[in-house]
Tab-separated table of C-alpha atoms and ligand atoms in Angstrom:
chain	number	residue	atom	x	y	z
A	1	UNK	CA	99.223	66.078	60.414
A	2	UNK	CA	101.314	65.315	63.667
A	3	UNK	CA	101.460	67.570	66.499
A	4	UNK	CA	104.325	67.335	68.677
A	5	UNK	CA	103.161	68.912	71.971
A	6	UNK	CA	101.126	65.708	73.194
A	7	UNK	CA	102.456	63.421	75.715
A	8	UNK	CA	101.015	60.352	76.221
A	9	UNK	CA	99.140	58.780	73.380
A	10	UNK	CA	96.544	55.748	73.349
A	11	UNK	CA	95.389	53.775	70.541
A	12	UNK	CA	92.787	52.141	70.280
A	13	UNK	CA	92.778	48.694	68.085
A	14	UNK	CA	88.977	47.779	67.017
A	15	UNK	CA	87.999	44.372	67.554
A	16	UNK	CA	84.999	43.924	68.600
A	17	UNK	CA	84.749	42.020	71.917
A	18	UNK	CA	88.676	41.555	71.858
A	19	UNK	CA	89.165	45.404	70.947
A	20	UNK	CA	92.158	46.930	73.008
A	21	UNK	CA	94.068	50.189	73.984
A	22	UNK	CA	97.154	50.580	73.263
A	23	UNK	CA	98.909	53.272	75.479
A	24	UNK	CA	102.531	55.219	74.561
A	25	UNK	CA	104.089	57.416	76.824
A	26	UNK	CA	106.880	57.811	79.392
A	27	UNK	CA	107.172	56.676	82.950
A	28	UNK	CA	104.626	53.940	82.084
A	29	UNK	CA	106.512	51.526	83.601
A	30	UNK	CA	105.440	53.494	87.246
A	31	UNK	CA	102.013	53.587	86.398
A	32	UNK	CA	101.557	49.936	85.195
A	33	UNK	CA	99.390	48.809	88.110
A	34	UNK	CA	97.166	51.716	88.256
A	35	UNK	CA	96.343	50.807	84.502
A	36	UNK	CA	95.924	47.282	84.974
A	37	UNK	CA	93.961	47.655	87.929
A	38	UNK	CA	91.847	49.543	86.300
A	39	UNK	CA	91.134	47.539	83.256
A	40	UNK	CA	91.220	44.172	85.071
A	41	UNK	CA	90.160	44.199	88.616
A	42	UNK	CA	91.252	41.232	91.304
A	43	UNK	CA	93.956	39.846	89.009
A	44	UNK	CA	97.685	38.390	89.843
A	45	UNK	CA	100.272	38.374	87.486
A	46	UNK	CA	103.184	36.492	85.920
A	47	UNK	CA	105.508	39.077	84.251
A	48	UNK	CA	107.547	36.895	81.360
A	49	UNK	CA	110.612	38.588	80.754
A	50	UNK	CA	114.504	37.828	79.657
A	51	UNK	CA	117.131	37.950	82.031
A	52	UNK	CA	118.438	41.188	80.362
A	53	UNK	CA	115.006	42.701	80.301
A	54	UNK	CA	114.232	41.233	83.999
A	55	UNK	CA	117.783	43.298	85.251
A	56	UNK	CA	116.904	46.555	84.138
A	57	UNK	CA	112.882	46.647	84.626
A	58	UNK	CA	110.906	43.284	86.281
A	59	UNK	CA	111.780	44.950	90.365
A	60	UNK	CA	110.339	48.226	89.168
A	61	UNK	CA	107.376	46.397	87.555
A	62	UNK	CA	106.697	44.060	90.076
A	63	UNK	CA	107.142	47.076	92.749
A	64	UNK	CA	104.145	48.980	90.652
A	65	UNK	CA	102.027	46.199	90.667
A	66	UNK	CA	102.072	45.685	94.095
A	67	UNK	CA	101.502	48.891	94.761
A	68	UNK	CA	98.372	48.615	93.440
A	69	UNK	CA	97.082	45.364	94.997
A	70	UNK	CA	98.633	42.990	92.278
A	71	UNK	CA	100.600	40.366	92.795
A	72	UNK	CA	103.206	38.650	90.778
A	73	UNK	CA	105.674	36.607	90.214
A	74	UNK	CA	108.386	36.934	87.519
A	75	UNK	CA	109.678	34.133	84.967
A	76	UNK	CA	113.100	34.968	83.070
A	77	UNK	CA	114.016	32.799	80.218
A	78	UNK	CA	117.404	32.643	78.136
A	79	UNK	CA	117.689	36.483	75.741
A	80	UNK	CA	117.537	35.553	72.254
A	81	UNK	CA	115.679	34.167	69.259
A	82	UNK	CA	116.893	30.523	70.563
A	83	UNK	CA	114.072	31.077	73.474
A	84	UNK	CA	111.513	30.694	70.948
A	85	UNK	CA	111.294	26.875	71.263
A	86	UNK	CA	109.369	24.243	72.979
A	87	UNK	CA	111.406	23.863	75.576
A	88	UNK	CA	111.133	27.644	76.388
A	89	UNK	CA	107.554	27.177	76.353
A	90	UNK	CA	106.902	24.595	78.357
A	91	UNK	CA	109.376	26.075	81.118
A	92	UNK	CA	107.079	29.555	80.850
A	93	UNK	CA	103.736	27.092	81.215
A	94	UNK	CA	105.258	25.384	84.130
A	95	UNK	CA	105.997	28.829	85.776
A	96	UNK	CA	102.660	30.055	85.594
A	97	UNK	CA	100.557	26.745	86.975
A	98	UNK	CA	103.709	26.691	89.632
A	99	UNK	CA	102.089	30.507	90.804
A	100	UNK	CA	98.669	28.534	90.265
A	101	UNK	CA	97.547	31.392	87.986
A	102	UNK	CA	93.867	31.072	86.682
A	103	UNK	CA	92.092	31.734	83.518
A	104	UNK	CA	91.371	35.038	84.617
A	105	UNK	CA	94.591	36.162	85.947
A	106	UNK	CA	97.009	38.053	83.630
A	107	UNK	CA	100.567	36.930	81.655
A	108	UNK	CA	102.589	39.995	80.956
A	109	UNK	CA	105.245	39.702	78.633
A	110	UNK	CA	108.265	42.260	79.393
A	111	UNK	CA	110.101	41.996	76.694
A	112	UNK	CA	111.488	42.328	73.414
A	113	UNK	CA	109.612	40.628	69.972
A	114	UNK	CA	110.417	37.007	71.289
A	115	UNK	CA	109.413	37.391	74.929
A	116	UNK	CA	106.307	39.046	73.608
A	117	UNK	CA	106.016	36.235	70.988
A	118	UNK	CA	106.466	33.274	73.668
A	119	UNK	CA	104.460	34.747	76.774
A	120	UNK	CA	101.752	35.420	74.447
A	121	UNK	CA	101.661	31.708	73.352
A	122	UNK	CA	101.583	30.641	76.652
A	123	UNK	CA	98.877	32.872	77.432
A	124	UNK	CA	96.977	31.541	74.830
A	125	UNK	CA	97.255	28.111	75.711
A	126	UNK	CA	97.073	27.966	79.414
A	127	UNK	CA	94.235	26.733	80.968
A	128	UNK	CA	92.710	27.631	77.755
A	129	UNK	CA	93.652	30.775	77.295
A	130	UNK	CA	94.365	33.705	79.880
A	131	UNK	CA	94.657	37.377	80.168
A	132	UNK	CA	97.680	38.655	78.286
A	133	UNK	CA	99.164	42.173	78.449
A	134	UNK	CA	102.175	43.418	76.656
A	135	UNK	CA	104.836	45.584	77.812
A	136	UNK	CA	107.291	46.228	74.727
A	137	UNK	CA	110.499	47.027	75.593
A	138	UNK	CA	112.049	47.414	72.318
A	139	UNK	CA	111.139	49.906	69.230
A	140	UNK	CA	110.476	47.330	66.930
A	141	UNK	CA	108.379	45.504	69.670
A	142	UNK	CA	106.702	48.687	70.076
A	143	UNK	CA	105.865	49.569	66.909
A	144	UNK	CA	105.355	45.771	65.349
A	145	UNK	CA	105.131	42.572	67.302
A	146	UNK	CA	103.280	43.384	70.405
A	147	UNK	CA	100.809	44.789	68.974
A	148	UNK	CA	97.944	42.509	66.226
A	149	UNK	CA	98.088	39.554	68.744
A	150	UNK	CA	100.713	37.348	66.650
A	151	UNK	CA	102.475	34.685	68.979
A	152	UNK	CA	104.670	31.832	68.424
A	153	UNK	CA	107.828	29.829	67.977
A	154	UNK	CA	109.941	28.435	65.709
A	155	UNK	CA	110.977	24.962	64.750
A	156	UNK	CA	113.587	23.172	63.044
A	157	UNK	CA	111.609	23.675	59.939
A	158	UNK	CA	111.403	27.326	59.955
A	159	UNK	CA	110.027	30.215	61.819
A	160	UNK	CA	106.806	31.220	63.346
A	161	UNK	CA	105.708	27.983	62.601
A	162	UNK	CA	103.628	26.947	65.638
A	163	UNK	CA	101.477	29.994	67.514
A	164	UNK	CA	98.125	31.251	68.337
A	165	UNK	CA	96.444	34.691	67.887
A	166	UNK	CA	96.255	35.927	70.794
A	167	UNK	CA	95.164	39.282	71.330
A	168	UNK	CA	96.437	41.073	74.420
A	169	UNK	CA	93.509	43.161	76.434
A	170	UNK	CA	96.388	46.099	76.632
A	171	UNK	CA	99.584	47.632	75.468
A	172	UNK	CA	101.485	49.710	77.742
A	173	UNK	CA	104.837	51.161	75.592
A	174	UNK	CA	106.855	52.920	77.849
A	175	UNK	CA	109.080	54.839	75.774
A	176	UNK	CA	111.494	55.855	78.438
A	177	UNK	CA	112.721	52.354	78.419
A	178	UNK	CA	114.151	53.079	74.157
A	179	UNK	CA	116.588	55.612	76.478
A	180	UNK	CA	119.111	52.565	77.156
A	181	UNK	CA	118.393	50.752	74.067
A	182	UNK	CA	122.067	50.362	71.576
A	183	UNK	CA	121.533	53.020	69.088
A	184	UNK	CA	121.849	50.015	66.194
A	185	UNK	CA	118.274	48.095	67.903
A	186	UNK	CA	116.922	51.739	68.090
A	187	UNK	CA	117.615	52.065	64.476
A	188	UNK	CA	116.721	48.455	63.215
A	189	UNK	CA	113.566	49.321	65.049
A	190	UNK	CA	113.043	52.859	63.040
A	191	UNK	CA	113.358	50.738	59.655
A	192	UNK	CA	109.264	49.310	61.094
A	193	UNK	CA	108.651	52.903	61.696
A	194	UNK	CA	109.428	54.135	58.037
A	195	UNK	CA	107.489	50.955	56.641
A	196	UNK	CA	103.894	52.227	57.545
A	197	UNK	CA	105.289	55.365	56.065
A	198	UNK	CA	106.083	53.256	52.818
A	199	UNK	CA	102.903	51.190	53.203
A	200	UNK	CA	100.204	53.618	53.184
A	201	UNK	CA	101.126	56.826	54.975
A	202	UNK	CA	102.614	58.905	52.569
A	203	UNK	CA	102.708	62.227	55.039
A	204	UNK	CA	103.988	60.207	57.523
A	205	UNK	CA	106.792	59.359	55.045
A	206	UNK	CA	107.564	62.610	54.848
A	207	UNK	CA	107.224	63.590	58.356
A	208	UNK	CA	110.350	61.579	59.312
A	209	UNK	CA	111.987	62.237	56.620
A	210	UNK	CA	112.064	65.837	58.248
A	211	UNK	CA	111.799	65.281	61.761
A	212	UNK	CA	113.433	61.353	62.346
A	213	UNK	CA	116.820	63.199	64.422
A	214	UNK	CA	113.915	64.356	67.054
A	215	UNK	CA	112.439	60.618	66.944
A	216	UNK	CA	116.279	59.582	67.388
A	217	UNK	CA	116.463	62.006	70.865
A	218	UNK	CA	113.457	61.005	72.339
A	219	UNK	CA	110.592	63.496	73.469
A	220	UNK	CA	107.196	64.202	72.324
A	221	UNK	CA	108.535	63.339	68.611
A	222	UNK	CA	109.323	60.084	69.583
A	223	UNK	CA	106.097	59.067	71.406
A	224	UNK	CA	104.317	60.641	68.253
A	225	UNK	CA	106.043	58.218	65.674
A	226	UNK	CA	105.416	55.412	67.682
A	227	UNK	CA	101.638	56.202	68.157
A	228	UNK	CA	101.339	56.806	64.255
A	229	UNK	CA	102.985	53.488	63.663
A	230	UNK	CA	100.708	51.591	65.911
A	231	UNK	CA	97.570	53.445	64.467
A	232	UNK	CA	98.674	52.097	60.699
A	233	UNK	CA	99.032	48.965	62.170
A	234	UNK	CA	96.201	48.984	63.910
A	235	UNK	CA	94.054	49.684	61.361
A	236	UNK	CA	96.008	46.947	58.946
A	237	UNK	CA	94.561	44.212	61.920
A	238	UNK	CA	91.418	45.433	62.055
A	239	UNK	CA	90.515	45.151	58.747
A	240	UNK	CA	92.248	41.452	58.588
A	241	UNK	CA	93.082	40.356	61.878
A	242	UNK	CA	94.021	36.844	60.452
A	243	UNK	CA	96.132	37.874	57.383
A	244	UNK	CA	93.773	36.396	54.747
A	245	UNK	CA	94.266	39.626	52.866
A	246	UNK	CA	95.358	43.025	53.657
A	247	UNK	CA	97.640	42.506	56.739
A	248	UNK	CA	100.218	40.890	54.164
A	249	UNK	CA	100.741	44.937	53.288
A	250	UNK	CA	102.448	44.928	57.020
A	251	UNK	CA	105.493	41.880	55.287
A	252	UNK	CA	106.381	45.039	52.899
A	253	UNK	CA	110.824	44.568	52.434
A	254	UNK	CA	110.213	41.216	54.833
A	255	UNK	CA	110.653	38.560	51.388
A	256	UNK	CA	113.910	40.385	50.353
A	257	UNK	CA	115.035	40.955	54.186
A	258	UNK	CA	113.705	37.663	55.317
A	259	UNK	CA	116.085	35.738	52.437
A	260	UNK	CA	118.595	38.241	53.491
A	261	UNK	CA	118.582	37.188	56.886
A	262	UNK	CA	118.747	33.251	56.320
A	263	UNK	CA	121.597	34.054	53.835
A	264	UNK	CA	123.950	35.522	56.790
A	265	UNK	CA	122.784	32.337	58.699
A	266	UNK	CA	120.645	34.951	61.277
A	267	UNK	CA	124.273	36.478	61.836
A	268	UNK	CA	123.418	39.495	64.019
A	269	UNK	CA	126.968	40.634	63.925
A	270	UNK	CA	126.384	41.097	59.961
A	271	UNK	CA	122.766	41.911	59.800
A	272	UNK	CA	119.485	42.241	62.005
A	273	UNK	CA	115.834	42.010	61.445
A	274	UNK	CA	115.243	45.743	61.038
A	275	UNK	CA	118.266	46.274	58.925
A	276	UNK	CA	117.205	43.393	56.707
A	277	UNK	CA	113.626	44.883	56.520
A	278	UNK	CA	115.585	48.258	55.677
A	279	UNK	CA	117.643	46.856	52.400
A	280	UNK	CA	114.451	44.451	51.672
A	281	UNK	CA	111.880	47.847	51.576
A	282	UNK	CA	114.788	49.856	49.444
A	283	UNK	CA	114.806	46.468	47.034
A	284	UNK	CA	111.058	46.122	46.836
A	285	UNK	CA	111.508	49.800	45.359
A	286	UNK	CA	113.513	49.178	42.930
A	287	UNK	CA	112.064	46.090	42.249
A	288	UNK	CA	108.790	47.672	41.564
A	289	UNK	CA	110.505	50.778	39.071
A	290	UNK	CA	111.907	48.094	36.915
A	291	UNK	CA	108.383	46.507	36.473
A	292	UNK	CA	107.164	49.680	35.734
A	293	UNK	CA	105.090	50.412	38.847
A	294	UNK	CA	106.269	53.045	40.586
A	295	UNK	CA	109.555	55.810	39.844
A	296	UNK	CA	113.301	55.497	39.943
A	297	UNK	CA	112.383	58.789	41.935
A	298	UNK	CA	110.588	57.117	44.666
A	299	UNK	CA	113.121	54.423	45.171
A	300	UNK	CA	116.488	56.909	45.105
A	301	UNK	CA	114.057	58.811	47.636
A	302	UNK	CA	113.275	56.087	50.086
A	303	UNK	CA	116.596	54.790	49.779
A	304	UNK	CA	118.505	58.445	50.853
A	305	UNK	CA	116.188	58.426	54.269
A	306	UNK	CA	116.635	55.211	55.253
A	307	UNK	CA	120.718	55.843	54.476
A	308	UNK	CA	120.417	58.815	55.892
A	309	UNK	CA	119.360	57.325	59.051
A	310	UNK	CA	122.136	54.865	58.918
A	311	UNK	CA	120.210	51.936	57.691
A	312	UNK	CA	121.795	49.166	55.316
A	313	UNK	CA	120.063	49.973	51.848
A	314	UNK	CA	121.741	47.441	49.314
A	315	UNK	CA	122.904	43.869	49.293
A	316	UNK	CA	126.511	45.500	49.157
A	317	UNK	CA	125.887	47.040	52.991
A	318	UNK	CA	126.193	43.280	54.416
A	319	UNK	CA	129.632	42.638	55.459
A	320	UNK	CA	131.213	39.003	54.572
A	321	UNK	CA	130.443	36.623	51.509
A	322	UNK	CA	126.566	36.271	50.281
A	323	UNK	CA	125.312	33.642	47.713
A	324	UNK	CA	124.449	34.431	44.238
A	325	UNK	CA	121.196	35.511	42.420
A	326	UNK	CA	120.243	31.774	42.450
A	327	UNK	CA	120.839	30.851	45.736
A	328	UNK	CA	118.658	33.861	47.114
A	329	UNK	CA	115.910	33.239	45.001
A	330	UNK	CA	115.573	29.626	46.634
A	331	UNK	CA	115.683	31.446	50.382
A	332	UNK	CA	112.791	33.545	48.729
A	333	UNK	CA	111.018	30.842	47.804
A	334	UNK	CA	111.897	28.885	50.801
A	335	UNK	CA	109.697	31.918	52.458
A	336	UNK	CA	106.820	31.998	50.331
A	337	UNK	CA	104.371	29.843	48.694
A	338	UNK	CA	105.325	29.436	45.035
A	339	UNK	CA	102.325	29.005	42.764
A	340	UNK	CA	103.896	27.942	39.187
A	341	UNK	CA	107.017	30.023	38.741
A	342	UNK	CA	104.895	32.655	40.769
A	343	UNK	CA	105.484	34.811	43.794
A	344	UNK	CA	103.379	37.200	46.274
A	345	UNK	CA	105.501	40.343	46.989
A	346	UNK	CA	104.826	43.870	48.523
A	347	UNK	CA	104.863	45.685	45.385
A	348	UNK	CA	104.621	49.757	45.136
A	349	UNK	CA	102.939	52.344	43.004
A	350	UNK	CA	104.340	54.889	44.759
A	351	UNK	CA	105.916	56.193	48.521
A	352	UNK	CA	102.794	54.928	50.756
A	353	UNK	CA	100.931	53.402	48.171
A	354	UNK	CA	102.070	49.781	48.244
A	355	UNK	CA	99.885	46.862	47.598
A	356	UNK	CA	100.061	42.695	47.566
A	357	UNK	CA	101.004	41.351	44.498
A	358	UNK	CA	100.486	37.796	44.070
A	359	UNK	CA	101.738	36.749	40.681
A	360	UNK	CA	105.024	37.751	40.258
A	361	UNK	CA	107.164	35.645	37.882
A	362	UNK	CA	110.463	34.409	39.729
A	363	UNK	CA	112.125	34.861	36.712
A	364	UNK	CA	111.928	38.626	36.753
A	365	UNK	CA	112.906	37.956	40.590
A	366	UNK	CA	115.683	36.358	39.727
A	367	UNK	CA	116.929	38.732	36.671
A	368	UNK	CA	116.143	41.693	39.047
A	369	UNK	CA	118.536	39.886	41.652
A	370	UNK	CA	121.239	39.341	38.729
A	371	UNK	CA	121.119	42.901	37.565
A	372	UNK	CA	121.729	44.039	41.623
A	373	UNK	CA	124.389	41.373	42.622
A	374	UNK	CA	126.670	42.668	39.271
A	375	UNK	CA	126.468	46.173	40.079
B	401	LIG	N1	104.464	41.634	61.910
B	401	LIG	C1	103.508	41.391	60.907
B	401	LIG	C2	102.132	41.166	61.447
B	401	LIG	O1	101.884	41.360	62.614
B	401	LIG	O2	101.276	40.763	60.702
């Protein structure tokens, strides 16, 4: 299904006037201006980045962008999920009318998932809306937020709670930047990966179940994975760009992780997104063999790759105190919309043939998450 003796990779995401390529390879980073420049002629730039990010990349960046005739200027904000506020916002807005950037002059975000969520935000509501172009830095960013046009930022009543879509006009995913990523990011990151596997890739599934030490090392293998990821996803968005349907396939192990996560108080010492995603798509396994959907088979199966990779798979894997059966049923319904007693959840017949469920009774929820916590 895969061959591993390509090199750079583009994908294309269909959407009609806003379709989009989306390009994987290494050494990107060098070629960025050449790419822009071809795609949108005469504009300048503001590359939105962290000041982690901004260290290791925005000189090199900026550098190729001038090299080919663009200009920029570079706005750093704060690392961390904490950036995705107003505040953070309205000092990225202020930065781009300070370069007096116009409609049809470009914001790239350089960045992890929250740069990428908060430059594309401010894209989107500059002047209107402006050019946006997204330069992942991270797997998961790779493989997941920069690509579907999802922006936002959170509030004191939750996440993700105030945003545009925002489509970007292009994706570049250098891959040679996942060299100096921590191995535990890289890995949260390969927990996305394996989810279009789980979704609706079956031979995927498979794939990296035999070749995920080669997407671990880098290389052609690598580039390949992430190319296949953004393909499933990028047929997910096309079909539902605003997630009135389908694209809710794409939130497969996110209700389990997502309660996870708020449990541990968004502890990274004790669990990140990826891993949460990892023990939530292992759960959502299980969950569905006990309702009779899909095999004890499928779940021990998905569970020994993930493990295998060094992924969390069970609630057990979190370090420190977590609250009982109850208590995480009220973080999963904090999370969802509950229709009388009833749930949506990413349910599964089957490895890669997972579906959206929207009537699931909490109280099998909640005896499922009984049955777990006593093991
Ligand atoms: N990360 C889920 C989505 O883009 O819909």
């Amino acid at each position: 299904m895969i061959s591993t003796d390509t090199v750079d990779e583009t994908v294309r995401v269909e959407l009609g006037s806003r379709s989009y390529d989306i390009l994987i390879g290494r050494g990107l980073m060098a070629r960025a201006g050449t790419e822009l420049a071809a795609r949108l002629p005469g504009v300048r730039a503001a590359i939105v980045t962290d000041e982690h990010v901004a260290r290791h990349h925005a000189q090199a960046l900026s550098d190729a962008l001038a090299s080919a005739g663009i200009a920029s200027t570079t706005i750093a904000i704060t690392p961390g999920e904490k950036s995705k506020s107003f505040a953070s916002l309205e000092s990225v807005v202020d930065g781009v009318l300070e370069a007096r950037l116009e409609r049809g002059d470009v914001v790239i975000a350089l960045g992890g998932g929250v740069v990428g969520d908060l430059a594309g935000f401010a894209a989107g509501i500059v002047r209107r809306g402006m050019k946006f172009v997204q330069m992942p830095t991270s797997l998961l960013a790779q493989v997941d937020s920069s690509v579907g046009g999802k922006t936002g930022i959170n509030t004191a009543r939750g996440k993700n709670l105030v945003g545009v879509f925002q489509q970007p006009s292009l994706v570049l995913a250098d891959t040679d930047v996942l060299d100096t990523l921590p191995e535990r990011e890289f890995r949260a990151g390969y927990a996305e990966v394996a989810k279009y596997g789980l979704i609706d890739r079956p031979d995927f599934f498979s794939w990296l179940e035999a070749n995920w030490q080669e997407v671990f090392a880098g290389g052609a293998a690598r580039i390949q994975a992430i190319a296949e990821s953004c393909r499933a996803k990028a047929e997910v968005v096309a079909r539902d760009e605003f997630e009135t349907g389908d694209r809710a396939l794409l939130n497969l192990g996110h209700t389990f992780g997502h309660a996870l996560e708020a449990a541990t108080g968004y502890d990274s010492a004790r669990l990140v997104h990826g891993e949460g995603v990892a023990i939530g798509m292992a759960l959502a396994h299980r969950f569905s063999s006990r309702m009779n959907l899909c095999s004890m088979d499928d779940a021990h199966r998905v569970e020994a790759h993930l493990a295998k990779v060094g992924l969390p798979v069970a609630i057990a894997d979190i370090a420190g105190d977590l609250p009982d059966a109850e208590r995480l049923l009220d973080y999963i319904a904090q999370d969802k919309k509950v229709s009388r007693g009833a749930l949506t959840f990413i349910l599964t017949r089957g490895v890669g043939r997972s579906f959206v469920a929207n009537d699931v009774p909490a109280s099998e929820v909640l005896a499922f998450l009984r049955e777990i916590l006593d093991r």
